[in-house]
Short mmCIF file of C-alpha atoms and ligand atoms in Angstrom, two decimals:
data_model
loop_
_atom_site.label_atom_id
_atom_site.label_comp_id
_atom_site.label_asym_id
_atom_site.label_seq_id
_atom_site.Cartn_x
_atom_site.Cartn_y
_atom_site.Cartn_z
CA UNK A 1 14.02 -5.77 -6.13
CA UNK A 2 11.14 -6.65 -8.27
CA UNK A 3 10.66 -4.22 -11.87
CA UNK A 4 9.31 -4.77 -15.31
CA UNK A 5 6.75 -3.61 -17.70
CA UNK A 6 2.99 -3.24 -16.05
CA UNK A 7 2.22 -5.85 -18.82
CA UNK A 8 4.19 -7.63 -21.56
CA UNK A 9 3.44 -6.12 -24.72
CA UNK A 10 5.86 -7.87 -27.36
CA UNK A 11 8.49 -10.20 -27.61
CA UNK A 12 11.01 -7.13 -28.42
CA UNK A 13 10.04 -5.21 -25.32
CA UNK A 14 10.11 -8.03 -23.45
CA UNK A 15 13.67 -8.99 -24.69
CA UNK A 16 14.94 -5.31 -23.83
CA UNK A 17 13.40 -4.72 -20.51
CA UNK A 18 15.17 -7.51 -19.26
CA UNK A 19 18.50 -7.01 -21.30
CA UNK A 20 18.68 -3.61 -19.51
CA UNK A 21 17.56 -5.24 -16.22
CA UNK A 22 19.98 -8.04 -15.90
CA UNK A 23 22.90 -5.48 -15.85
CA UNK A 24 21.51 -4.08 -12.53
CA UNK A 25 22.31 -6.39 -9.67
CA UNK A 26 20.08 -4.81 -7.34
CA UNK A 27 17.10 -6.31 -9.80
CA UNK A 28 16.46 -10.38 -9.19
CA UNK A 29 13.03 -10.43 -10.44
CA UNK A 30 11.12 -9.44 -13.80
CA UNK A 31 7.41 -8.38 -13.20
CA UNK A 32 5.21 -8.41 -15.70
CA UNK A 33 1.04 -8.25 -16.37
CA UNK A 34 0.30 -11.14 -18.65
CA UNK A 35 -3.82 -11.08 -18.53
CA UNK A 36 -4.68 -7.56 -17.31
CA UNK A 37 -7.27 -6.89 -15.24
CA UNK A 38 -8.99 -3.73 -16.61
CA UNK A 39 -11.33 -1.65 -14.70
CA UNK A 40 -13.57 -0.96 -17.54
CA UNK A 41 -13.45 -3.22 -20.58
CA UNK A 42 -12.72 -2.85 -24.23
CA UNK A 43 -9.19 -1.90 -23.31
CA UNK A 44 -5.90 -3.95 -23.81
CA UNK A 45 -6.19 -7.39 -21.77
CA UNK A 46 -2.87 -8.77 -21.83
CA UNK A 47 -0.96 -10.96 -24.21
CA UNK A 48 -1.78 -14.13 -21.74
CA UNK A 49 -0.22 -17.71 -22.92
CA UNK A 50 1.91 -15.54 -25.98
CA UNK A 51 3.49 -13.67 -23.55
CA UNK A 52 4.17 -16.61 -21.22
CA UNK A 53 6.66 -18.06 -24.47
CA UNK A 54 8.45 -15.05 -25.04
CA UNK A 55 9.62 -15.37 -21.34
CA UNK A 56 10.66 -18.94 -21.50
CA UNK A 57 12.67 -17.83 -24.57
CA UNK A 58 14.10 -15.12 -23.30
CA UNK A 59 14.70 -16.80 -20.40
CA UNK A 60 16.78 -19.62 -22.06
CA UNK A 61 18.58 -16.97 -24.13
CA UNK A 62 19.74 -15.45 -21.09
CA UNK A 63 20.71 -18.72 -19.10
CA UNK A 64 24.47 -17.87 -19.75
CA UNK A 65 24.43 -13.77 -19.20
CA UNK A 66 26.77 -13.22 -16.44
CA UNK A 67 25.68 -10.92 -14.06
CA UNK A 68 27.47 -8.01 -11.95
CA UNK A 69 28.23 -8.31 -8.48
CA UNK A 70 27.78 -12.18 -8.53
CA UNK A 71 24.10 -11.29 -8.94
CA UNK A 72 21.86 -14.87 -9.80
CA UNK A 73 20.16 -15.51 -12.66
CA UNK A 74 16.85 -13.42 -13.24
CA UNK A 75 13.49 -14.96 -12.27
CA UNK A 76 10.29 -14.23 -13.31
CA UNK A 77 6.73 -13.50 -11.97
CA UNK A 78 3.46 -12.28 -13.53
CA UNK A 79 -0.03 -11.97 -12.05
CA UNK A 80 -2.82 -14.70 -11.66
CA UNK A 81 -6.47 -14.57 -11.20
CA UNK A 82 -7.73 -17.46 -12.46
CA UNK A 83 -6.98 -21.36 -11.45
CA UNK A 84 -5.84 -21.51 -15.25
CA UNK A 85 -3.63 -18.69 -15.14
CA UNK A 86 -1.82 -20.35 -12.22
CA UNK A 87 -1.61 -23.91 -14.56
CA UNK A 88 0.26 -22.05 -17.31
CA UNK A 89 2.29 -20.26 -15.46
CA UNK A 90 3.74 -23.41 -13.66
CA UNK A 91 3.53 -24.76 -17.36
CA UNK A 92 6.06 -21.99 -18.40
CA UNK A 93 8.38 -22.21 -15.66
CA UNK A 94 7.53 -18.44 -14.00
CA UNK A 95 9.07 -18.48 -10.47
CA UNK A 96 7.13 -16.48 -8.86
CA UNK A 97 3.49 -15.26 -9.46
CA UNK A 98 1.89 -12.09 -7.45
CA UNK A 99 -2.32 -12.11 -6.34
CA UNK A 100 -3.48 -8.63 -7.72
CA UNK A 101 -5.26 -6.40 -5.24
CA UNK A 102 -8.96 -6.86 -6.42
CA UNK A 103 -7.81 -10.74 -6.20
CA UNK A 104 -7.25 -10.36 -2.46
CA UNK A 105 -10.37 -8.31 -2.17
CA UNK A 106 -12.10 -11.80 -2.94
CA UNK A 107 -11.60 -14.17 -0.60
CA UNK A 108 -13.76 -16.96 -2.42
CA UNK A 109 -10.66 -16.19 -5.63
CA UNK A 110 -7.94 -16.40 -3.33
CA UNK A 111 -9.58 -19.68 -1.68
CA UNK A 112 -9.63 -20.91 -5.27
CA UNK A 113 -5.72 -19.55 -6.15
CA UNK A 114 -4.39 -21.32 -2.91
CA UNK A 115 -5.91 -24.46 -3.75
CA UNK A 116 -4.25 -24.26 -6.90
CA UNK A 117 -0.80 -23.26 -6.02
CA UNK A 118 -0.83 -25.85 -3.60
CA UNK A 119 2.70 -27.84 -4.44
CA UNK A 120 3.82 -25.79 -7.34
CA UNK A 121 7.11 -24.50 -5.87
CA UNK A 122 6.18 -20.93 -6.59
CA UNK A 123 6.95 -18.22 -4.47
CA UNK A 124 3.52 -15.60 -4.00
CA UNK A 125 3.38 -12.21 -3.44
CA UNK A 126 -0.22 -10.71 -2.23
CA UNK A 127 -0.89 -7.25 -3.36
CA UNK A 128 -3.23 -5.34 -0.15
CA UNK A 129 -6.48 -5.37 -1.17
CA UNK A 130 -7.61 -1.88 -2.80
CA UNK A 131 -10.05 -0.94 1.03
CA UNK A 132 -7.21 -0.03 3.43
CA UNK A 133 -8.53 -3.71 5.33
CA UNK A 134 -5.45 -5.23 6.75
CA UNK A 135 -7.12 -8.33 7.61
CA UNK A 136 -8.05 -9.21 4.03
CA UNK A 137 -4.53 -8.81 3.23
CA UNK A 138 -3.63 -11.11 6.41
CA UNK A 139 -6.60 -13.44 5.20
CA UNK A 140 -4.90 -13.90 2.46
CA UNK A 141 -1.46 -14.63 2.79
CA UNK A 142 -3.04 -17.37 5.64
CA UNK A 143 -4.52 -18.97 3.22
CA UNK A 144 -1.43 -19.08 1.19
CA UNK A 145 0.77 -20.42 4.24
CA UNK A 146 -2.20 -22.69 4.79
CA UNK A 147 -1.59 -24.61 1.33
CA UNK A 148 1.74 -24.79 2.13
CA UNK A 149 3.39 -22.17 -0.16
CA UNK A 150 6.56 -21.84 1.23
CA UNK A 151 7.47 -18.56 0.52
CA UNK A 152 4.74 -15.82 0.69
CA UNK A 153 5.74 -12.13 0.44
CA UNK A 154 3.35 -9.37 0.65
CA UNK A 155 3.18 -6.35 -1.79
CA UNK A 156 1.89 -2.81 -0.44
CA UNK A 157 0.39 -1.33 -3.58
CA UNK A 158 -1.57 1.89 -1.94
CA UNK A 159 -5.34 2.42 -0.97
CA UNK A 160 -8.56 3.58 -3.07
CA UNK A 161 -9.88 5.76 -0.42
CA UNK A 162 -11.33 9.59 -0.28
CA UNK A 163 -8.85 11.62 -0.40
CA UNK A 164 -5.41 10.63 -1.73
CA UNK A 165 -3.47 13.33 -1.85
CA UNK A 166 -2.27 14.17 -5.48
CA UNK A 167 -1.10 10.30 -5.55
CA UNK A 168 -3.42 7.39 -7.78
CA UNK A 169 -3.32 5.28 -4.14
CA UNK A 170 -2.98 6.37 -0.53
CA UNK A 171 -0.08 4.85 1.10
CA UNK A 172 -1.56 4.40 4.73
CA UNK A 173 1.90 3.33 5.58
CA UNK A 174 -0.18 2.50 8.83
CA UNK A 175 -1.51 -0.25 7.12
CA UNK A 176 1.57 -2.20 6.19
CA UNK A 177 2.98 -1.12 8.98
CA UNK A 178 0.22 -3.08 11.55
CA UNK A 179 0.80 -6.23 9.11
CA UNK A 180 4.22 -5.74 9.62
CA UNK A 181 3.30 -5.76 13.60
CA UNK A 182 0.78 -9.03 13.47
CA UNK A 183 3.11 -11.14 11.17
CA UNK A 184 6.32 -10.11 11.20
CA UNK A 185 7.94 -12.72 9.21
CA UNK A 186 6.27 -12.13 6.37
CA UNK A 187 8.23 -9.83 4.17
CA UNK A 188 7.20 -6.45 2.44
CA UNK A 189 7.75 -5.22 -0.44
CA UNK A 190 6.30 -1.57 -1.87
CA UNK A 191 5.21 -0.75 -5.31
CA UNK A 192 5.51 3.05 -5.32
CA UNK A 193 4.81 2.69 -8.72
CA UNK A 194 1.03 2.16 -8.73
CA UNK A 195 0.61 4.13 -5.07
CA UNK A 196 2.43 7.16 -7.04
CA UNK A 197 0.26 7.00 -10.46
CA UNK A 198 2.92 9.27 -12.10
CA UNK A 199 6.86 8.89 -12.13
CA UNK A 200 7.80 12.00 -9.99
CA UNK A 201 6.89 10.72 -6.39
CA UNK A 202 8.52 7.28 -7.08
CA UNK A 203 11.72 8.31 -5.39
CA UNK A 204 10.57 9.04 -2.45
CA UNK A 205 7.96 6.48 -2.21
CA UNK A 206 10.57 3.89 -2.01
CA UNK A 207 12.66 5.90 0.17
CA UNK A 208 10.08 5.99 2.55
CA UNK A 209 9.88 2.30 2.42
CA UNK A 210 12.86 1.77 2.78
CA UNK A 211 13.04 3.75 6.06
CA UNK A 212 9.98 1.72 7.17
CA UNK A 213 12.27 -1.46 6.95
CA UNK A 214 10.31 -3.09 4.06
CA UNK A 215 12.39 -5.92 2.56
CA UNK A 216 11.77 -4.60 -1.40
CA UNK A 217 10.31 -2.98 -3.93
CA UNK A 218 8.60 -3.54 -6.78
CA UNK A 219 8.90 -1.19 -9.81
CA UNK A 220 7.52 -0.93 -13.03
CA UNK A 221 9.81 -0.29 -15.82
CA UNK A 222 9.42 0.28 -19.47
CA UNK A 223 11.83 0.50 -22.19
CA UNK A 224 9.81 3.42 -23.44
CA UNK A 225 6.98 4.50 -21.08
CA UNK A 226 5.33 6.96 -23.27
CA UNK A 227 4.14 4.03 -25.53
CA UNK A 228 2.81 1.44 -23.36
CA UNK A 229 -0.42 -0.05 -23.26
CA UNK A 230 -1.02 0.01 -19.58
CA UNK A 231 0.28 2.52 -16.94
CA UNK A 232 1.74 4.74 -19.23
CA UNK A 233 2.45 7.34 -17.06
CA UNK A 234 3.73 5.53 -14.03
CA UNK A 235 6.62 3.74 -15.91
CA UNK A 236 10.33 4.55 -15.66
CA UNK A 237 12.67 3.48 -18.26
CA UNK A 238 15.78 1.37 -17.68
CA UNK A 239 18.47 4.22 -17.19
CA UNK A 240 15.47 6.13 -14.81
CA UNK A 241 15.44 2.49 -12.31
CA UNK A 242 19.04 2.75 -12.23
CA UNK A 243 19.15 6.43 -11.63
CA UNK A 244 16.93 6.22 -8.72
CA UNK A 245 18.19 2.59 -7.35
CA UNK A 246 21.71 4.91 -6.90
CA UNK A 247 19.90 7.39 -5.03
CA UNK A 248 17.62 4.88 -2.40
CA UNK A 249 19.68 4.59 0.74
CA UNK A 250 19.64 1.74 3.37
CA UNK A 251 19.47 2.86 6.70
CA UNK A 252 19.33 0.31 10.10
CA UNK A 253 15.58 0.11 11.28
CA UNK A 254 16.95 -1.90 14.55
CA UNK A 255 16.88 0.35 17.25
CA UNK A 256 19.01 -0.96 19.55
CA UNK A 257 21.81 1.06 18.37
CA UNK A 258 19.83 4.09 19.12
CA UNK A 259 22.20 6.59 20.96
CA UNK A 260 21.98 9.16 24.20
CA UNK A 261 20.53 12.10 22.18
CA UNK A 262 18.26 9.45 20.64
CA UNK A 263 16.83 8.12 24.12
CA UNK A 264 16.10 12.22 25.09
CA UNK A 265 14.15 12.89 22.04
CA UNK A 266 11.80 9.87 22.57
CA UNK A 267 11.38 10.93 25.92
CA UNK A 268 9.80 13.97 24.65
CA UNK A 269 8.01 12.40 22.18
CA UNK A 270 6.58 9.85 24.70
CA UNK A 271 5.91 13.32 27.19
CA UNK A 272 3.76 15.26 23.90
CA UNK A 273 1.76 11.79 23.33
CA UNK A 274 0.91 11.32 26.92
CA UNK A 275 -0.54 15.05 26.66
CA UNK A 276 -1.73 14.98 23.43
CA UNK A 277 -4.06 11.96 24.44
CA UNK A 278 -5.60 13.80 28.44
CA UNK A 279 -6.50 16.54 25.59
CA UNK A 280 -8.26 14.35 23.40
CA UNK A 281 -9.86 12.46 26.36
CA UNK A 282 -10.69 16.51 27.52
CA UNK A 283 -12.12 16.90 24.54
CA UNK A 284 -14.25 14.02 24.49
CA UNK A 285 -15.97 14.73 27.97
CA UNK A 286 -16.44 18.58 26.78
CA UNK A 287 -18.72 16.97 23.50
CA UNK A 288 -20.31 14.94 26.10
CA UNK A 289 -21.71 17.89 27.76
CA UNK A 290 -22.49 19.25 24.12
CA UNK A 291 -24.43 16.57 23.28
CA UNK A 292 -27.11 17.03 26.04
CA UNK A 293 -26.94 20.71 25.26
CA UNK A 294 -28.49 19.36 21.90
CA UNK A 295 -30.33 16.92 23.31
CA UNK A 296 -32.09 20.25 25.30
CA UNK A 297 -32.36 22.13 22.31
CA UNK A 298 -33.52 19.27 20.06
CA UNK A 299 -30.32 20.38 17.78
CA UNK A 300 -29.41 17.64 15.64
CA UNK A 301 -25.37 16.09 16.62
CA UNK A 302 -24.17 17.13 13.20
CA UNK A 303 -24.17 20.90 12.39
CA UNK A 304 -22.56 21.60 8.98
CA UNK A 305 -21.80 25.44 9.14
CA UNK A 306 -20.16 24.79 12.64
CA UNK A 307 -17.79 21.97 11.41
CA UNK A 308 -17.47 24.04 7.71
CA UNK A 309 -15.87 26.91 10.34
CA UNK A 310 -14.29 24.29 12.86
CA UNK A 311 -12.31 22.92 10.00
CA UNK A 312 -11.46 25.91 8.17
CA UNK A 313 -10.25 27.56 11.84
CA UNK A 314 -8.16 24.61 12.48
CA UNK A 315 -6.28 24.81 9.10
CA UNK A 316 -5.71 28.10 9.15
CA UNK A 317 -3.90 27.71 12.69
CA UNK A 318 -2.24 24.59 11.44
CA UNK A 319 -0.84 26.36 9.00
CA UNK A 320 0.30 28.67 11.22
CA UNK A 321 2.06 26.47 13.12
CA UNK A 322 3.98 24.97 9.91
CA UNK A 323 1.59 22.02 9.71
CA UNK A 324 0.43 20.37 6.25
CA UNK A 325 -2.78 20.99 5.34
CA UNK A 326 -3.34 18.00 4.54
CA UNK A 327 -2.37 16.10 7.91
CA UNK A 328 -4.20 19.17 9.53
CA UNK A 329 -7.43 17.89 7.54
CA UNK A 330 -6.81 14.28 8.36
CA UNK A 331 -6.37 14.93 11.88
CA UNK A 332 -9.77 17.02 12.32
CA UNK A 333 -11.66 14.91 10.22
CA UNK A 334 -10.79 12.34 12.33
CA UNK A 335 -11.33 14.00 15.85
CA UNK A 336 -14.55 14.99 14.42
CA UNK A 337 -15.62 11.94 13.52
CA UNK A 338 -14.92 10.08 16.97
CA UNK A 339 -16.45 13.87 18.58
CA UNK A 340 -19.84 12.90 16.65
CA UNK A 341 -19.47 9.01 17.48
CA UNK A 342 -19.26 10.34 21.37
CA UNK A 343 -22.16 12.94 21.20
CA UNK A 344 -24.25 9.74 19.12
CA UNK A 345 -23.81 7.24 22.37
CA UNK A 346 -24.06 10.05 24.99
CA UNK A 347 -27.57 11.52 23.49
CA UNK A 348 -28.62 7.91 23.80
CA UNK A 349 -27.91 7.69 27.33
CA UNK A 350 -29.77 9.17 30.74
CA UNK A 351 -28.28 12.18 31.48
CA UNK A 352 -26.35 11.20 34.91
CA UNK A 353 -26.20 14.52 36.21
CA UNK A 354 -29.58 15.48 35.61
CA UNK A 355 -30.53 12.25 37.28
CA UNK A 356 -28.62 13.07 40.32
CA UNK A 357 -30.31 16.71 40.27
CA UNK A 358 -33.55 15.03 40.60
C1 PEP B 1 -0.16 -4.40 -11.57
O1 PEP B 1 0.71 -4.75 -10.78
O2 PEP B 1 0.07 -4.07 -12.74
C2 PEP B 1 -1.55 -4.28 -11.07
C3 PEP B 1 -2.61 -4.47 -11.85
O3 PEP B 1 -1.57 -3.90 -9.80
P1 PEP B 1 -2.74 -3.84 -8.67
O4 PEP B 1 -3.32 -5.21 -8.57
O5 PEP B 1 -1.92 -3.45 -7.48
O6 PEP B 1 -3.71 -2.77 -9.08
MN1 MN B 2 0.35 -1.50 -13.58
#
């Protein structure tokens, strides 16, 4: 468990974040945004070398706090971006350093990171890259492992896409989940904080997480959210982590325990797929024989009105049927996508049939 401010603001806040954090075994790491990465300038840009003193101090202030439940001492970690960032922060004695998702967007940064980090001890957590890319994020950690950083940990902080669902990031917990497939010793944490945007989801963000088997979470925690200078809205305070830390629950993602009743359900769940797939692959061969239709006509593949009523039609039947709009949406956009991809390859090709007529 990973939480602290989205950036260190002042010594004082500083000094009670991690007061209030060190009484919550659950908690063995303070985050915190040192140089701040801003998406448009003139804002706040982090407190940078200042901020990397108050934590020493605060760190030697706390070397004799005795924490519950035989919990360790707290460590530290704080973004990097530059070579020099990574310099001071070895300078400073962080433990721990995370690669910010526009970082691991750049692969020539994160060639120039590695190189640095190469021998400093510290452990490195890669935020996903804001495009929902999984090899970037892969490309990343490699080059991490590649240095030699012994322990590299990545950190699923939501997508920038379209549509995202009243949240700041998309989750695309398929995304994770595929790293999770093609390197699975690599552990995950979640950051529900900046996937969520705003405190309310949180909860269930890292429930969901959890359920997914990550390994963590990182949170970001404020000793009074309404005032910071960065992320004001996403923040919890102290007694708000500890609320919802009681709440998460950890259940067994191993399963090999599964039961009897278990084994029946996935049956029908493996039955459904099997059927839900000959439809699509129905579907597919009917906008096959659409396409040519158009071809005939000299209609272009893409009609707007009929899609318009297509999707409208479909969510009004999903809904129906007790679906969510929005998986409804994402579903059709989807089939529609690959039904225009089909139509594009088949209007390209002889017509086989006609062929055979002649
Ligand atoms: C942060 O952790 O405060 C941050 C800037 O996150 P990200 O790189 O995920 O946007
Ligand atoms: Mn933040």
């Amino acid at each position: 468990m990973v939480a602290g401010p989205c950036s260190a603001e002042s010594r004082e806040q500083m000094e009670s974040v991690c007061v209030a954090l060190a009484r919550m075994p659950q908690v063995s790491m303070v985050r915190c945004g040192v140089w701040k990465p801003r998406t448009r300038p003139g804002g706040f840009e982090g407190c940078g070398e200042n901020a990397l003193r108050w934590i020493a101090d605060i760190r030697r202030q706390m070397a004799d706090v005795k924490r519950e439940n035989g919990a360790g001492v707290l460590q530290f970690c704080c973004e990097v971006a530059r070579t020099e960032h990574v310099e001071l922060a070895v300078r400073y004695g962080m433990d721990a350093v995370w690669l910010g998702a526009r970082t691991t967007a750049n692969p020539f940064m994160v060639q120039e990171l590695t190189e640095a980090l190469r021998g400093t001890g510290l452990l490195v957590m890669v935020k996903n890259a804001p495009s929902p890319d999984v090899r970037l994020w892969m490309g990343a950690i490699e080059r991490c492992l590649r240095v030699g950083v012994r322990e590299v940990v990545a950190v699923h902080r939501g997508f920038d896409i379209f549509r995202n669902e009243g949240l700041r990031n998309s989750p695309l917990w398929e995304v994770p989940i595929e790293l999770r497939r093609q390197m699975p010793e690599i552990p995950i944490l979640c950051d529900p904080s900046h996937i969520a945007g705003r405190r309310e989801p949180i909860a269930s963000l890292a429930q969901t997480a959890l359920d997914l088997g990550f390994e963590g979470l990182m949170i970001e925690t404020h000793p009074c959210p309404e005032r910071a200078l960065t992320d004001s809205e996403q923040q919890l305070t102290p007694a708000q982590l500890a609320e919802l830390l009681r709440s998460l629950v950890v259940r067994s993602t191993d399963s090999v325990v599964a039961d009897e009743e278990l084994r029946v359900l996935r049956e029908q769940i493996d039955q459904i797929d099997s059927e839900v797939l000959q439809l699509l692959a129905a579907r597919s061969r009917v906008a096959e024989r659409i396409a040519r239709v158009k071809r005939e006509g000299n209609l272009a593949v893409f009609q707007p009105k009929r899609w318009d009523a297509v999707l409208h039609d479909r969510m009004v039947q999903g809904q129906e049927q007790g679906l969510s709009e929005e998986f409804v949406r994402g579903i059709f956009e989807r089939i529609h996508a690959e039904s225009v991809r089909v139509q594009e390859k088949a209007i390209g090709q002889p017509d086989a049939e006609a062929e055979r007529r002649e």
